[in-house]
XYZ file of C-alpha atoms in Angstrom:
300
model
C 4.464 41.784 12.447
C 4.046 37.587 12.806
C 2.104 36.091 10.422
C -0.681 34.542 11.439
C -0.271 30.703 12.711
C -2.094 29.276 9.337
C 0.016 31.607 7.263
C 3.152 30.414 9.046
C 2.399 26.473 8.942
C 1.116 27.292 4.653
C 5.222 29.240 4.592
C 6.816 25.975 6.318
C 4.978 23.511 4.094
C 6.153 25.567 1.044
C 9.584 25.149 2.061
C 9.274 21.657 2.514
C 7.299 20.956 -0.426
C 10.448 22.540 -2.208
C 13.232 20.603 0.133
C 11.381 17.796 -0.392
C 11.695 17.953 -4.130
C 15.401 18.498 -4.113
C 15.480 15.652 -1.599
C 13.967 13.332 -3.658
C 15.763 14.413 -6.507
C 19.294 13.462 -4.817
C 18.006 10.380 -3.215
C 16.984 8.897 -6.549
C 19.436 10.417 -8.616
C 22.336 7.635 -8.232
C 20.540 4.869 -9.454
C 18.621 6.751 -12.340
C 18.130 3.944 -15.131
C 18.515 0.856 -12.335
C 15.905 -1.958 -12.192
C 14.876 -2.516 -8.583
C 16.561 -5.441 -8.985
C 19.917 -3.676 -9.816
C 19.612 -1.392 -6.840
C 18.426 -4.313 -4.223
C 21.781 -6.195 -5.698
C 23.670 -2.726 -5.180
C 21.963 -1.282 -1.999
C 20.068 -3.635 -0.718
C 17.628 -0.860 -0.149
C 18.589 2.892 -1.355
C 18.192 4.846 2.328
C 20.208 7.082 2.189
C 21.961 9.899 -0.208
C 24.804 8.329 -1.487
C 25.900 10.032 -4.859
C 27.404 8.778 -8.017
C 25.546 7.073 -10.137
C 25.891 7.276 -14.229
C 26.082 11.017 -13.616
C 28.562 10.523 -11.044
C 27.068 13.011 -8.677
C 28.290 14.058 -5.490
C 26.156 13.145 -2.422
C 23.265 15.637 -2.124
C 23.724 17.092 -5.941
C 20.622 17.924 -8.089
C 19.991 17.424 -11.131
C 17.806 19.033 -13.961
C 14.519 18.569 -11.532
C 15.830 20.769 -9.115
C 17.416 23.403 -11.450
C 15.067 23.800 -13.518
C 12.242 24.804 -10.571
C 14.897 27.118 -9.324
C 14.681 28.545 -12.709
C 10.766 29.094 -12.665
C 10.993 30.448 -8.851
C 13.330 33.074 -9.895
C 11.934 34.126 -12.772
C 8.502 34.818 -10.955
C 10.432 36.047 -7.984
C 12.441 38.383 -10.242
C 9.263 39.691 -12.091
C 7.486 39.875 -8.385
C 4.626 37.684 -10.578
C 4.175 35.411 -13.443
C 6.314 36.125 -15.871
C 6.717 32.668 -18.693
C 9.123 34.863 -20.706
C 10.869 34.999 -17.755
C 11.020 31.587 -16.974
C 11.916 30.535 -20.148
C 14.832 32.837 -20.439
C 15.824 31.366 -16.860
C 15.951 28.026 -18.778
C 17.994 29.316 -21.367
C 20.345 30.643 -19.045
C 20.185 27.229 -17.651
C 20.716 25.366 -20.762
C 23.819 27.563 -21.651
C 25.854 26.331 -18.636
C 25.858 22.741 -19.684
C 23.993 21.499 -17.139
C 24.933 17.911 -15.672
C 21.591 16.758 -17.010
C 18.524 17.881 -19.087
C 15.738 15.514 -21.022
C 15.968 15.875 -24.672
C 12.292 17.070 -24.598
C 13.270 20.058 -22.026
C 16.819 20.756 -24.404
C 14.327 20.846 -27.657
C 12.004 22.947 -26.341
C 14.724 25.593 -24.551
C 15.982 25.565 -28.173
C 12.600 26.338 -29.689
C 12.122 29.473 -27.149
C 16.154 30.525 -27.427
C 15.827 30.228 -32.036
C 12.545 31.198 -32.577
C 11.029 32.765 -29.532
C 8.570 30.281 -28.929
C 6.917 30.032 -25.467
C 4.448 27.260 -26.655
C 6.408 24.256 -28.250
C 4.637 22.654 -30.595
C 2.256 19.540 -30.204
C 4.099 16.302 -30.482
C 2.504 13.104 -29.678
C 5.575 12.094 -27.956
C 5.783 14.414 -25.728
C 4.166 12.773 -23.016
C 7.138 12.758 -20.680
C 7.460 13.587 -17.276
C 9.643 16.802 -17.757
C 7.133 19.738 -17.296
C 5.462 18.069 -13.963
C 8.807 17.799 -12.048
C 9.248 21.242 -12.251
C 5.692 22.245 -11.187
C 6.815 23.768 -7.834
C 7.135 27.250 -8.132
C 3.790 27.436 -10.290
C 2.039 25.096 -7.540
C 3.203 27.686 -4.510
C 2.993 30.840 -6.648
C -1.145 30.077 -7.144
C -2.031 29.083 -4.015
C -5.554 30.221 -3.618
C -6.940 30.276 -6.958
C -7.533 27.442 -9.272
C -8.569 29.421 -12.033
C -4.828 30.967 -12.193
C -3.106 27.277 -11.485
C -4.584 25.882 -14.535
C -3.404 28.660 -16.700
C 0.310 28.671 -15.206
C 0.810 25.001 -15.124
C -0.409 24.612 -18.687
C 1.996 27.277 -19.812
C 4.844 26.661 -17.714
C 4.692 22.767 -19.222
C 4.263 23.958 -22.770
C 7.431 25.320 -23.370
C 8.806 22.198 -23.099
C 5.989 19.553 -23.251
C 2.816 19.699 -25.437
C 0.731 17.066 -24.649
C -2.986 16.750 -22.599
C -1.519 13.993 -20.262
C 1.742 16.076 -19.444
C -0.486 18.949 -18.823
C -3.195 16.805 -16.753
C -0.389 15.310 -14.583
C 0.883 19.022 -14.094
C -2.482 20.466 -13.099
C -3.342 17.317 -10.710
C 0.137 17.980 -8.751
C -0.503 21.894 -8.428
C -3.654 20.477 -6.817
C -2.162 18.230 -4.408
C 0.112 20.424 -3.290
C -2.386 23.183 -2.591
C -4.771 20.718 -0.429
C -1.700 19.567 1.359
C -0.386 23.128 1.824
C -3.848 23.605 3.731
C -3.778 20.637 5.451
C -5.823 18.184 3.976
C -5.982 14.371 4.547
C -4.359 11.746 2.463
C -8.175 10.730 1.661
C -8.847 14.333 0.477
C -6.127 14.178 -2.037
C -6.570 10.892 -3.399
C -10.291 12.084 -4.690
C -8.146 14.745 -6.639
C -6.067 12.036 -7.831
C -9.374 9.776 -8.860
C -10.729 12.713 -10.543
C -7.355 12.465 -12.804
C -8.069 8.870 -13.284
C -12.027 9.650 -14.396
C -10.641 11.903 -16.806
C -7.842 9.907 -18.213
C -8.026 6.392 -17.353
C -4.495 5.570 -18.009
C -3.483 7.057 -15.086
C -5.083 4.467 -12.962
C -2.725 2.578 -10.290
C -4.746 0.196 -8.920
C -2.884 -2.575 -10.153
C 0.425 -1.216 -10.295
C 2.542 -2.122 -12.890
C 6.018 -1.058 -11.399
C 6.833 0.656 -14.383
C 9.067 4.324 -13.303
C 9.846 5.663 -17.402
C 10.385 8.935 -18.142
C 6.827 8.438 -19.508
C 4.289 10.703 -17.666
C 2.000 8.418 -17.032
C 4.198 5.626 -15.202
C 5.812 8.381 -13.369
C 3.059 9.539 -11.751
C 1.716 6.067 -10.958
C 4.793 5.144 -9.226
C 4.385 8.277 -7.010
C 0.944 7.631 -6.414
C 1.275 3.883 -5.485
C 4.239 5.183 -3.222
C 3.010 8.241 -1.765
C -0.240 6.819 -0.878
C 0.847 3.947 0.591
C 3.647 5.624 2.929
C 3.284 6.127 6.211
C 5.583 8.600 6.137
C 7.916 10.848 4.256
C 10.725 8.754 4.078
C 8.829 5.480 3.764
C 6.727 7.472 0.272
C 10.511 8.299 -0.857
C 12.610 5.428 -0.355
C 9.828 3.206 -1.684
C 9.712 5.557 -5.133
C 13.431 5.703 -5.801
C 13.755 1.983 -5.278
C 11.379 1.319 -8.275
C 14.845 2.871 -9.998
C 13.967 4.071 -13.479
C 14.040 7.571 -14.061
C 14.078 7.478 -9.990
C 15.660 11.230 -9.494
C 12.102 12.563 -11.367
C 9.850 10.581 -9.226
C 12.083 11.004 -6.224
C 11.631 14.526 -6.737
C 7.737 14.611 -7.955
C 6.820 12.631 -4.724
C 9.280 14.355 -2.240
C 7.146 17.695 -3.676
C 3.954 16.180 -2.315
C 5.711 14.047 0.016
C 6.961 17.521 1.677
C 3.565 19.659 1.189
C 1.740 16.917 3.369
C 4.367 16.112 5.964
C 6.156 19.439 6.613
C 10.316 20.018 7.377
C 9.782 17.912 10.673
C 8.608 14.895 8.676
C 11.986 15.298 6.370
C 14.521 13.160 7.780
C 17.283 15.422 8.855
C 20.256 13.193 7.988
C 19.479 13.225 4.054
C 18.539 17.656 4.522
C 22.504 17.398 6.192
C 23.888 16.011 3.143
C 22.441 18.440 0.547
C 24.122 21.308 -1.254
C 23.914 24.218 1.698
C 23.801 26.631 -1.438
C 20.919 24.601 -2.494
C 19.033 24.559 0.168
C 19.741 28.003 0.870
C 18.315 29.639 -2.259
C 15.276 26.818 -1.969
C 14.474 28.456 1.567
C 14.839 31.637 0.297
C 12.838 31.189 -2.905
C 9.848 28.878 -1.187
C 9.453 31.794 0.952
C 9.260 34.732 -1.889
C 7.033 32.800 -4.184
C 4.742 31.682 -1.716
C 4.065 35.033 -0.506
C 3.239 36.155 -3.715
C 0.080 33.794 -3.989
C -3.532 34.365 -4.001
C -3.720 32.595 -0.520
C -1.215 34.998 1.560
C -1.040 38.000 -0.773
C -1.745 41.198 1.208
């Protein structure tokens, strides 16, 4: 039997919101560490999905972004539900095939879960990197429809990596971002969820934006605000995050995530889907589509 139309469009926006993250994450990925300057010397302007980089990737290759929100969407796909020792044994999997890239926060806290069986990493006032929200995907589809359950999966999914309240407020603001644009809400509606961030922790304001794109949580998610909310589009919100450069595969992917929620696949340009991994996107299709129906909002 069809779903109904609302289901359908909430399924397609899933999938892009997940595209769109591995999208963003191969679009920035080659000139991870660049200046803008660097990359308007080299590119002119970064359009397109080019590869190399210092990780010398091949055009449409993820990195740690990417893998490590395939991780979390198996593991709750696998356990048919929320399962964080099952995510965190996904990332020790992970971690075990030398990955091409992974944050020294993410490697220390895989190592805390994999030697001592911790699934909340210890507090660290350092830990205020952008590591736990780039992977907030599969927790952001998986508790569509209730709040309540978002807060308590994005907290725990980021802790057993990243401790720290502005890691774990950037994590619960882009669960909620992607939920209103999974239902269709205006870019007006989701900037009062994004104000509500900045009334609660100030820091994250981007009213005067600084142009600063650090691993640092804060300056990630200011680049992808400034970006995101001044596109006027999906590829206008993308190229204009990546080009910022610094640690431009994270906010490529963090804003291609919301990017793709609010825009849907027909707003992802289909040259740059045509040069990702086809296992990539195949398993991102397939696992948008599994975790998604196991939310609040389209469970049975």
């Amino acid at each position: 039997m069809p779903l109904p139309l609302d289901h359908q469009d909430i399924r397609s926006r899933a999938r892009a919101a997940f595209v769109g993250l591995a999208v963003g994450d191969a679009l920035g990925a080659p000139v991870e560490f660049m200046t803008s300057g660097e990359i308007r010397a080299k590119y002119g302007v970064l359009k397109e999905i080019v590869g190399g980089g210092w990780l010398r990737l091949k055009p449409g290759q993820v990195t740690d972004d990417t893998e490590m929100s395939l991780c979390a969407a198996r593991a709750i796909v696998a356990a048919n539900g929320w399962s964080l020792c099952g995510i965190a044994e996904e990332f020790a999997g992970w971690l075990k095939t030398k990955p091409v890239d992974v944050g020294d926060t993410c490697r220390r806290g895989i190592r805390n879960f994999m030697l001592k069986g911790l699934l909340e990493t210890p507090f660290n006032q350092w830990d205020a990197g952008n590591g736990a929200a780039m992977r907030m995907i599969p927790a952001a589809l998986y508790t569509l429809g209730d709040d309540d359950l978002l807060q308590r999966c994005a907290v725990e999914q980021a802790r057993i990596t990243h401790n720290h309240p502005l890691s774990d407020a950037a994590c619960l603001t882009l669960g909620r971002l992607v939920h209103l644009a999974l239902l269709g809400a205006s870019k007006s509606r989701l900037r009062r969820e994004v104000d509500a961030l900045i009334a609660a922790h100030p820091t994250f304001s981007f009213t005067t934006y600084r142009g600063l794109a650090t691993g640092y949580v804060v300056d990630t998610m200011q680049t992808v605000f400034h970006h995101f909310f001044r596109g006027r589009d999906f590829e206008e919100c993308l190229v204009g995050t990546v080009n910022q450069g610094g640690d431009a595969d994270t906010t490529g992917a963090i804003c291609g995530m919301v990017a793709g929620a609010f825009y849907g696949m027909e707003g992802i340009p289909r040259r740059w889907i045509k040069r990702m991994d086809g296992k990539t996107m195949d398993e991102i299709v397939y696992l948008s589509g599994q975790v998604i129906t196991l939310s609040p909002a389209l469970r049975e």
